[in-house]
PDB file of C-alpha atoms in Angstrom:
ATOM      1  CA  MET V   1      -3.453   0.675 -58.090  1.00 51.00           C
ATOM      2  CA  LYS V   2      -6.835   1.772 -56.705  1.00 53.00           C
ATOM      3  CA  LYS V   3      -6.866  -1.564 -54.793  1.00 54.00           C
ATOM      4  CA  ILE V   4      -3.268  -0.913 -53.541  1.00 54.00           C
ATOM      5  CA  ALA V   5      -4.329   2.501 -52.329  1.00 49.00           C
ATOM      6  CA  LEU V   6      -7.386   1.342 -50.671  1.00 49.00           C
ATOM      7  CA  PHE V   7      -5.389  -1.378 -48.786  1.00 50.00           C
ATOM      8  CA  ALA V   8      -2.924   1.328 -47.721  1.00 47.00           C
ATOM      9  CA  ILE V   9      -5.700   3.615 -46.437  1.00 49.00           C
ATOM     10  CA  THR V  10      -7.345   0.657 -44.637  1.00 48.00           C
ATOM     11  CA  ALA V  11      -4.260  -0.458 -42.974  1.00 48.00           C
ATOM     12  CA  PHE V  12      -3.267   3.039 -41.940  1.00 50.00           C
ATOM     13  CA  THR V  13      -6.739   3.648 -40.537  1.00 48.00           C
ATOM     14  CA  ALA V  14      -6.501   0.325 -38.525  1.00 46.00           C
ATOM     15  CA  VAL V  15      -3.075   1.226 -37.097  1.00 44.00           C
ATOM     16  CA  SER V  16      -4.335   4.647 -36.157  1.00 47.00           C
ATOM     17  CA  ILE V  17      -7.420   3.200 -34.452  1.00 43.00           C
ATOM     18  CA  SER V  18      -5.293   0.712 -32.589  1.00 47.00           C
ATOM     19  CA  ALA V  19      -2.935   3.490 -31.484  1.00 45.00           C
ATOM     20  CA  GLU V  20      -5.636   5.509 -30.179  1.00 51.00           C
ATOM     21  CA  ALA V  21      -7.114   2.584 -28.397  1.00 40.00           C
ATOM     22  CA  GLN V  22      -3.851   1.944 -26.765  1.00 46.00           C
ATOM     23  CA  LYS V  23      -3.623   5.674 -25.745  1.00 46.00           C
ATOM     24  CA  SER V  24      -7.146   5.596 -24.385  1.00 43.00           C
ATOM     25  CA  ASN V  25      -6.354   2.366 -22.393  1.00 48.00           C
ATOM     26  CA  LYS V  26      -3.222   3.959 -20.934  1.00 50.00           C
ATOM     27  CA  LYS V  27      -5.218   6.956 -19.844  1.00 56.00           C
ATOM     28  CA  SER V  28      -8.063   4.783 -18.318  1.00 77.00           C
ATOM     29  CA  MET V  29      -5.512   2.446 -16.453  1.00 92.00           C
ATOM     30  CA  LYS V  30      -5.533   3.095 -12.909  1.00 98.00           C
ATOM     31  CA  LYS V  31      -2.265   3.966 -11.200  1.00 98.00           C
ATOM     32  CA  VAL V  32      -1.567   3.113  -7.336  1.00 98.00           C
ATOM     33  CA  LEU V  33       1.490   4.121  -5.365  1.00 98.00           C
ATOM     34  CA  PHE V  34       2.741   1.517  -2.908  1.00 99.00           C
ATOM     35  CA  VAL V  35       4.759   3.054  -0.075  1.00 98.00           C
ATOM     36  CA  VAL V  36       7.010   0.708   1.839  1.00 98.00           C
ATOM     37  CA  THR V  37       9.274   1.307   4.941  1.00 98.00           C
ATOM     38  CA  SER V  38      13.175   1.742   4.607  1.00 98.00           C
ATOM     39  CA  ASN V  39      13.594   0.823   8.297  1.00 98.00           C
ATOM     40  CA  ASP V  40      15.237  -2.642   9.129  1.00 98.00           C
ATOM     41  CA  LYS V  41      15.851  -2.215  12.819  1.00 98.00           C
ATOM     42  CA  LEU V  42      13.290  -3.664  15.230  1.00 98.00           C
ATOM     43  CA  GLY V  43      13.830  -0.923  17.819  1.00 97.00           C
ATOM     44  CA  ASN V  44      16.847  -1.763  20.158  1.00 96.00           C
ATOM     45  CA  THR V  45      16.430  -5.475  20.013  1.00 97.00           C
ATOM     46  CA  GLY V  46      19.317  -6.057  17.549  1.00 97.00           C
ATOM     47  CA  GLU V  47      16.763  -7.956  15.505  1.00 97.00           C
ATOM     48  CA  LYS V  48      15.708  -7.118  11.752  1.00 98.00           C
ATOM     49  CA  THR V  49      12.361  -5.825  10.574  1.00 98.00           C
ATOM     50  CA  GLY V  50      11.008  -4.259   7.480  1.00 98.00           C
ATOM     51  CA  PHE V  51       7.730  -4.633   5.461  1.00 98.00           C
ATOM     52  CA  TRP V  52       5.739  -7.871   5.752  1.00 98.00           C
ATOM     53  CA  SER V  53       5.927  -9.778   2.498  1.00 97.00           C
ATOM     54  CA  GLU V  54       2.310 -11.046   2.531  1.00 97.00           C
ATOM     55  CA  GLU V  55       0.880  -7.512   3.155  1.00 98.00           C
ATOM     56  CA  PHE V  56       2.867  -6.308   0.036  1.00 98.00           C
ATOM     57  CA  ALA V  57       2.439  -9.301  -2.074  1.00 98.00           C
ATOM     58  CA  ALA V  58      -1.406  -9.994  -1.780  1.00 98.00           C
ATOM     59  CA  PRO V  59      -2.649  -6.526  -2.602  1.00 98.00           C
ATOM     60  CA  TYR V  60       0.040  -6.020  -5.286  1.00 98.00           C
ATOM     61  CA  TYR V  61      -1.011  -9.062  -7.252  1.00 98.00           C
ATOM     62  CA  GLU V  62      -4.816  -8.385  -6.536  1.00 98.00           C
ATOM     63  CA  LEU V  63      -4.392  -4.972  -8.133  1.00 98.00           C
ATOM     64  CA  LEU V  64      -1.899  -5.954 -10.837  1.00 98.00           C
ATOM     65  CA  ASP V  65      -4.253  -8.666 -12.077  1.00 98.00           C
ATOM     66  CA  GLN V  66      -7.065  -6.179 -12.527  1.00 97.00           C
ATOM     67  CA  GLY V  67      -4.788  -4.094 -14.732  1.00 97.00           C
ATOM     68  CA  VAL V  68      -3.700  -1.609 -12.302  1.00 98.00           C
ATOM     69  CA  GLU V  69      -0.172  -0.049 -12.756  1.00 98.00           C
ATOM     70  CA  ILE V  70       1.712  -0.051  -9.590  1.00 98.00           C
ATOM     71  CA  THR V  71       4.661   2.210  -8.516  1.00 98.00           C
ATOM     72  CA  ILE V  72       6.758   1.661  -5.323  1.00 98.00           C
ATOM     73  CA  ALA V  73       8.364   4.303  -3.181  1.00 98.00           C
ATOM     74  CA  SER V  74      10.312   4.200   0.077  1.00 98.00           C
ATOM     75  CA  PRO V  75      11.743   7.011   2.364  1.00 98.00           C
ATOM     76  CA  LEU V  76      15.256   6.152   1.229  1.00 98.00           C
ATOM     77  CA  GLY V  77      14.558   4.820  -2.219  1.00 98.00           C
ATOM     78  CA  GLY V  78      16.299   1.739  -3.543  1.00 98.00           C
ATOM     79  CA  GLN V  79      15.839  -1.756  -1.951  1.00 98.00           C
ATOM     80  CA  PRO V  80      13.447  -1.744   1.081  1.00 98.00           C
ATOM     81  CA  PRO V  81      13.977  -4.321   3.766  1.00 98.00           C
ATOM     82  CA  ILE V  82      11.660  -7.373   4.098  1.00 97.00           C
ATOM     83  CA  ASP V  83      10.968  -8.583   7.576  1.00 97.00           C
ATOM     84  CA  PRO V  84      12.780 -11.922   7.731  1.00 96.00           C
ATOM     85  CA  LYS V  85      10.017 -13.564   9.668  1.00 95.00           C
ATOM     86  CA  SER V  86       7.585 -13.050   6.926  1.00 95.00           C
ATOM     87  CA  ALA V  87      10.033 -14.943   4.522  1.00 89.00           C
ATOM     88  CA  ASP V  88       9.632 -17.943   6.789  1.00 89.00           C
ATOM     89  CA  PRO V  89       8.121 -21.005   4.820  1.00 90.00           C
ATOM     90  CA  ALA V  90       5.714 -21.348   7.640  1.00 87.00           C
ATOM     91  CA  SER V  91       4.088 -17.908   6.604  1.00 84.00           C
ATOM     92  CA  ALA V  92       4.129 -18.632   2.898  1.00 93.00           C
ATOM     93  CA  THR V  93       0.960 -18.174   0.907  1.00 96.00           C
ATOM     94  CA  GLU V  94       0.252 -18.407  -2.829  1.00 96.00           C
ATOM     95  CA  ASP V  95       0.961 -14.791  -3.123  1.00 97.00           C
ATOM     96  CA  THR V  96       4.188 -14.765  -1.299  1.00 97.00           C
ATOM     97  CA  LYS V  97       5.348 -17.796  -3.274  1.00 97.00           C
ATOM     98  CA  ARG V  98       4.480 -15.884  -6.482  1.00 97.00           C
ATOM     99  CA  PHE V  99       6.528 -12.936  -5.009  1.00 97.00           C
ATOM    100  CA  ASP V 100       9.414 -15.029  -4.348  1.00 96.00           C
ATOM    101  CA  ALA V 101       9.716 -16.267  -7.999  1.00 97.00           C
ATOM    102  CA  ASP V 102       8.714 -12.846  -9.579  1.00 98.00           C
ATOM    103  CA  LYS V 103      12.033 -11.601 -11.016  1.00 98.00           C
ATOM    104  CA  VAL V 104      10.545  -8.619 -12.486  1.00 97.00           C
ATOM    105  CA  LEU V 105       9.120  -7.503  -9.127  1.00 98.00           C
ATOM    106  CA  GLN V 106      12.308  -8.180  -7.440  1.00 97.00           C
ATOM    107  CA  GLU V 107      13.980  -5.838  -9.909  1.00 97.00           C
ATOM    108  CA  LYS V 108      11.296  -3.245  -9.341  1.00 98.00           C
ATOM    109  CA  LEU V 109      11.925  -3.442  -5.597  1.00 98.00           C
ATOM    110  CA  LYS V 110      15.626  -2.825  -5.960  1.00 98.00           C
ATOM    111  CA  ASN V 111      14.709   0.562  -7.542  1.00 98.00           C
ATOM    112  CA  THR V 112      11.971   1.957  -5.408  1.00 98.00           C
ATOM    113  CA  LEU V 113      11.428   5.839  -5.912  1.00 98.00           C
ATOM    114  CA  LYS V 114      12.507   8.008  -3.123  1.00 98.00           C
ATOM    115  CA  LEU V 115       9.411   9.043  -1.296  1.00 98.00           C
ATOM    116  CA  SER V 116      10.195  12.772  -1.340  1.00 98.00           C
ATOM    117  CA  THR V 117      10.271  12.850  -5.128  1.00 98.00           C
ATOM    118  CA  VAL V 118       6.633  11.613  -5.726  1.00 98.00           C
ATOM    119  CA  ASN V 119       3.440  13.443  -6.211  1.00 97.00           C
ATOM    120  CA  GLN V 120      -0.060  12.507  -5.759  1.00 97.00           C
ATOM    121  CA  LYS V 121      -1.165  13.991  -8.995  1.00 98.00           C
ATOM    122  CA  ASP V 122       0.521  11.086 -10.814  1.00 98.00           C
ATOM    123  CA  TYR V 123      -1.553   8.362  -9.100  1.00 98.00           C
ATOM    124  CA  ASP V 124      -5.099   7.559  -8.298  1.00 98.00           C
ATOM    125  CA  ALA V 125      -4.613   5.967  -4.808  1.00 98.00           C
ATOM    126  CA  VAL V 126      -1.912   5.143  -2.365  1.00 98.00           C
ATOM    127  CA  PHE V 127      -1.429   1.943  -0.473  1.00 98.00           C
ATOM    128  CA  TYR V 128       0.782   1.207   2.531  1.00 98.00           C
ATOM    129  CA  PRO V 129       1.784  -2.450   3.446  1.00 98.00           C
ATOM    130  CA  GLY V 130       2.546  -3.057   7.090  1.00 98.00           C
ATOM    131  CA  GLY V 131       5.305  -4.939   8.960  1.00 98.00           C
ATOM    132  CA  HIS V 132       6.901  -3.374  12.013  1.00 98.00           C
ATOM    133  CA  GLY V 133       9.246  -1.301  10.068  1.00 98.00           C
ATOM    134  CA  PRO V 134       6.986   1.671   9.392  1.00 98.00           C
ATOM    135  CA  LEU V 135       6.524   2.328  13.056  1.00 98.00           C
ATOM    136  CA  TRP V 136      10.118   3.937  13.190  1.00 98.00           C
ATOM    137  CA  ASP V 137      10.197   5.828   9.965  1.00 98.00           C
ATOM    138  CA  LEU V 138       6.977   6.353   8.053  1.00 98.00           C
ATOM    139  CA  VAL V 139       5.152   7.466  11.098  1.00 98.00           C
ATOM    140  CA  GLU V 140       7.373  10.541  11.454  1.00 98.00           C
ATOM    141  CA  ASP V 141       8.388  10.943   7.770  1.00 98.00           C
ATOM    142  CA  ARG V 142       7.240  14.425   6.611  1.00 98.00           C
ATOM    143  CA  SER V 143       6.983  13.367   2.935  1.00 98.00           C
ATOM    144  CA  SER V 144       4.782  10.523   3.883  1.00 98.00           C
ATOM    145  CA  ILE V 145       2.470  12.749   6.192  1.00 98.00           C
ATOM    146  CA  ALA V 146       2.096  15.369   3.466  1.00 98.00           C
ATOM    147  CA  LEU V 147       1.427  12.761   0.680  1.00 98.00           C
ATOM    148  CA  ILE V 148      -1.300  11.060   2.555  1.00 98.00           C
ATOM    149  CA  GLU V 149      -2.892  14.501   3.327  1.00 98.00           C
ATOM    150  CA  SER V 150      -2.572  15.436  -0.411  1.00 98.00           C
ATOM    151  CA  PHE V 151      -4.202  12.138  -1.586  1.00 98.00           C
ATOM    152  CA  TYR V 152      -7.032  12.540   0.847  1.00 98.00           C
ATOM    153  CA  THR V 153      -7.711  16.278   0.197  1.00 98.00           C
ATOM    154  CA  HIS V 154      -7.785  15.555  -3.598  1.00 98.00           C
ATOM    155  CA  ASN V 155     -10.447  12.859  -3.055  1.00 98.00           C
ATOM    156  CA  LYS V 156      -8.280   9.850  -3.635  1.00 98.00           C
ATOM    157  CA  PRO V 157      -8.304   6.591  -1.607  1.00 98.00           C
ATOM    158  CA  VAL V 158      -5.687   5.976   0.918  1.00 98.00           C
ATOM    159  CA  ALA V 159      -5.464   2.316   2.088  1.00 98.00           C
ATOM    160  CA  PHE V 160      -3.421   0.739   4.869  1.00 99.00           C
ATOM    161  CA  VAL V 161      -3.050  -2.714   6.377  1.00 98.00           C
ATOM    162  CA  CYS V 162      -1.824  -4.360   9.724  1.00 98.00           C
ATOM    163  CA  HIS V 163       0.715  -1.878  11.217  1.00 98.00           C
ATOM    164  CA  ALA V 164       0.568   0.619   8.183  1.00 98.00           C
ATOM    165  CA  PRO V 165      -2.371   2.545   9.702  1.00 98.00           C
ATOM    166  CA  ALA V 166       0.111   3.658  12.401  1.00 98.00           C
ATOM    167  CA  VAL V 167       1.462   6.048   9.718  1.00 98.00           C
ATOM    168  CA  LEU V 168      -1.777   7.963  10.142  1.00 98.00           C
ATOM    169  CA  LYS V 169      -0.755   8.990  13.783  1.00 98.00           C
ATOM    170  CA  ASN V 170       0.587  12.450  12.676  1.00 98.00           C
ATOM    171  CA  VAL V 171      -1.740  13.139   9.684  1.00 98.00           C
ATOM    172  CA  LYS V 172      -4.025  16.072   9.820  1.00 98.00           C
ATOM    173  CA  VAL V 173      -6.401  17.577   7.475  1.00 97.00           C
ATOM    174  CA  LYS V 174      -7.611  21.236   8.072  1.00 95.00           C
ATOM    175  CA  GLY V 175      -5.828  21.118  11.521  1.00 97.00           C
ATOM    176  CA  GLU V 176      -7.847  17.894  12.751  1.00 98.00           C
ATOM    177  CA  TYR V 177      -6.396  14.356  12.737  1.00 98.00           C
ATOM    178  CA  LEU V 178      -7.463  12.579   9.599  1.00 98.00           C
ATOM    179  CA  VAL V 179      -8.661   9.704  11.619  1.00 98.00           C
ATOM    180  CA  LYS V 180     -10.782  11.732  14.111  1.00 98.00           C
ATOM    181  CA  GLY V 181     -14.430  10.345  13.822  1.00 98.00           C
ATOM    182  CA  LYS V 182     -13.480   7.944  11.144  1.00 98.00           C
ATOM    183  CA  LYS V 183     -13.851   4.084  11.328  1.00 98.00           C
ATOM    184  CA  VAL V 184     -10.614   2.395  11.211  1.00 98.00           C
ATOM    185  CA  THR V 185      -8.864  -0.742  12.148  1.00 98.00           C
ATOM    186  CA  GLY V 186      -5.313  -2.031  12.466  1.00 98.00           C
ATOM    187  CA  PHE V 187      -3.008  -4.390  14.326  1.00 98.00           C
ATOM    188  CA  THR V 188      -4.514  -4.691  17.713  1.00 98.00           C
ATOM    189  CA  ASN V 189      -3.152  -4.530  21.188  1.00 98.00           C
ATOM    190  CA  GLU V 190      -3.997  -8.153  21.715  1.00 98.00           C
ATOM    191  CA  GLU V 191      -2.154  -9.236  18.499  1.00 98.00           C
ATOM    192  CA  GLU V 192       0.814  -7.153  19.533  1.00 98.00           C
ATOM    193  CA  GLU V 193       0.891  -8.712  22.895  1.00 98.00           C
ATOM    194  CA  ALA V 194       0.627 -12.224  21.190  1.00 98.00           C
ATOM    195  CA  VAL V 195       3.739 -11.444  19.157  1.00 97.00           C
ATOM    196  CA  GLY V 196       5.465 -10.390  22.338  1.00 97.00           C
ATOM    197  CA  LEU V 197       6.311  -6.900  21.188  1.00 98.00           C
ATOM    198  CA  THR V 198       4.176  -4.520  23.327  1.00 98.00           C
ATOM    199  CA  LYS V 199       7.377  -3.378  25.113  1.00 97.00           C
ATOM    200  CA  VAL V 200       9.482  -3.012  21.898  1.00 98.00           C
ATOM    201  CA  VAL V 201       7.263  -0.886  19.548  1.00 98.00           C
ATOM    202  CA  PRO V 202       7.382   2.745  20.197  1.00 98.00           C
ATOM    203  CA  PHE V 203       3.601   2.891  20.731  1.00 98.00           C
ATOM    204  CA  LEU V 204       0.594   0.651  20.472  1.00 98.00           C
ATOM    205  CA  LEU V 205      -1.317   1.396  17.254  1.00 98.00           C
ATOM    206  CA  GLU V 206      -4.818   0.776  18.456  1.00 98.00           C
ATOM    207  CA  ASP V 207      -4.166   3.187  21.500  1.00 98.00           C
ATOM    208  CA  ALA V 208      -2.628   5.871  19.298  1.00 98.00           C
ATOM    209  CA  LEU V 209      -5.422   6.035  16.714  1.00 98.00           C
ATOM    210  CA  SER V 210      -8.187   5.876  19.316  1.00 98.00           C
ATOM    211  CA  SER V 211      -6.371   8.854  21.186  1.00 98.00           C
ATOM    212  CA  ASN V 212      -6.635  10.894  17.888  1.00 98.00           C
ATOM    213  CA  GLY V 213     -10.363  10.196  17.977  1.00 98.00           C
ATOM    214  CA  ALA V 214     -10.612   7.228  15.591  1.00 98.00           C
ATOM    215  CA  ILE V 215     -13.558   4.962  15.970  1.00 98.00           C
ATOM    216  CA  PHE V 216     -11.357   1.785  16.215  1.00 98.00           C
ATOM    217  CA  SER V 217     -12.980  -1.716  15.661  1.00 98.00           C
ATOM    218  CA  LYS V 218     -11.585  -5.148  15.298  1.00 98.00           C
ATOM    219  CA  GLY V 219     -12.354  -8.647  14.336  1.00 98.00           C
ATOM    220  CA  PRO V 220     -10.917 -11.885  16.033  1.00 98.00           C
ATOM    221  CA  ASN V 221      -7.093 -12.125  16.112  1.00 98.00           C
ATOM    222  CA  TRP V 222      -5.530 -13.049  12.842  1.00 97.00           C
ATOM    223  CA  GLN V 223      -8.775 -13.314  11.044  1.00 98.00           C
ATOM    224  CA  PRO V 224      -9.531 -11.126   7.852  1.00 98.00           C
ATOM    225  CA  TYR V 225     -11.152  -7.839   8.885  1.00 98.00           C
ATOM    226  CA  ALA V 226     -11.161  -4.479   6.952  1.00 98.00           C
ATOM    227  CA  VAL V 227     -12.959  -1.178   7.252  1.00 98.00           C
ATOM    228  CA  ALA V 228     -13.699   1.419   4.709  1.00 98.00           C
ATOM    229  CA  ASP V 229     -14.823   4.955   5.782  1.00 98.00           C
ATOM    230  CA  GLY V 230     -15.153   6.915   2.588  1.00 97.00           C
ATOM    231  CA  LEU V 231     -11.636   7.362   0.969  1.00 98.00           C
ATOM    232  CA  LEU V 232      -9.996   5.743   4.084  1.00 98.00           C
ATOM    233  CA  ILE V 233      -9.407   2.004   4.060  1.00 99.00           C
ATOM    234  CA  THR V 234      -7.664   0.007   6.698  1.00 99.00           C
ATOM    235  CA  GLY V 235      -7.087  -3.625   7.382  1.00 98.00           C
ATOM    236  CA  GLN V 236      -6.400  -5.414  10.790  1.00 98.00           C
ATOM    237  CA  ASN V 237      -3.521  -7.866  10.031  1.00 98.00           C
ATOM    238  CA  PRO V 238      -1.838  -9.852   7.322  1.00 97.00           C
ATOM    239  CA  ALA V 239      -4.798 -11.975   6.759  1.00 97.00           C
ATOM    240  CA  SER V 240      -6.663  -8.779   5.858  1.00 98.00           C
ATOM    241  CA  SER V 241      -4.388  -7.691   3.006  1.00 98.00           C
ATOM    242  CA  LYS V 242      -6.572  -9.081   0.100  1.00 97.00           C
ATOM    243  CA  LEU V 243      -9.642  -7.604   1.665  1.00 98.00           C
ATOM    244  CA  VAL V 244      -8.115  -4.105   1.819  1.00 98.00           C
ATOM    245  CA  ALA V 245      -7.198  -4.494  -1.928  1.00 98.00           C
ATOM    246  CA  ALA V 246     -10.681  -5.496  -2.896  1.00 98.00           C
ATOM    247  CA  LYS V 247     -12.077  -2.561  -1.124  1.00 98.00           C
ATOM    248  CA  LEU V 248      -9.614  -0.235  -2.809  1.00 98.00           C
ATOM    249  CA  LEU V 249     -10.492  -1.746  -6.202  1.00 98.00           C
ATOM    250  CA  GLN V 250     -14.054  -1.027  -5.375  1.00 97.00           C
ATOM    251  CA  GLU V 251     -13.326   2.682  -4.599  1.00 96.00           C
ATOM    252  CA  LEU V 252     -11.222   3.051  -7.689  1.00 97.00           C
ATOM    253  CA  LYS V 253     -14.008   1.904 -10.001  1.00 89.00           C
TER     254      LYS V 253
END
């Protein structure tokens, strides 16, 4: 009987320790909010746009594989649009191939949270993938503007890649543009001209952030380039997506 009782106590203790360890791991697990566009119209061209799949997939898996818990939100909630050009096989990467085959993530994307319902207190950082879509909705979205300000003022990293830094255009902290005096990068005027959309986009990202006092820098067209200035992390183009995620991970640690 004593042996049975001792075994029962040992087993109970082991289960209790395991449960506590799981709770501890859950508490220590970093949580990152991904914010994607709900806009699928490329201005008045009649063409479709959305978020760029590589700029979503590369950071998503870079963070996920390091044990980060990711939640996805969009202005309208539900399924966000993917830029059809980013789904072209010619643009495929290992990450986008993984994305295309990831049924769990596809289901998750169908059910993005409505942006107005999320709160920064539930997350450790926020990340915005690019694509041209955000230029027409997230730039002016009051929930997005307030959310970025809240993350930043609560000392949490805010990260953006390619066209996504454009959503900083109207973000202010203590009455000043968040980007004022900050080192940033993003999709450049030259790159916009190269894709033939300088007359289509509502504004040029490089010009807008520079006008707001940002210290804008850039690398060669289409090459990986990212800048971290404290909590603010920005990447230049799709090729910079992993680099932005790596810098975000460093900040989270």
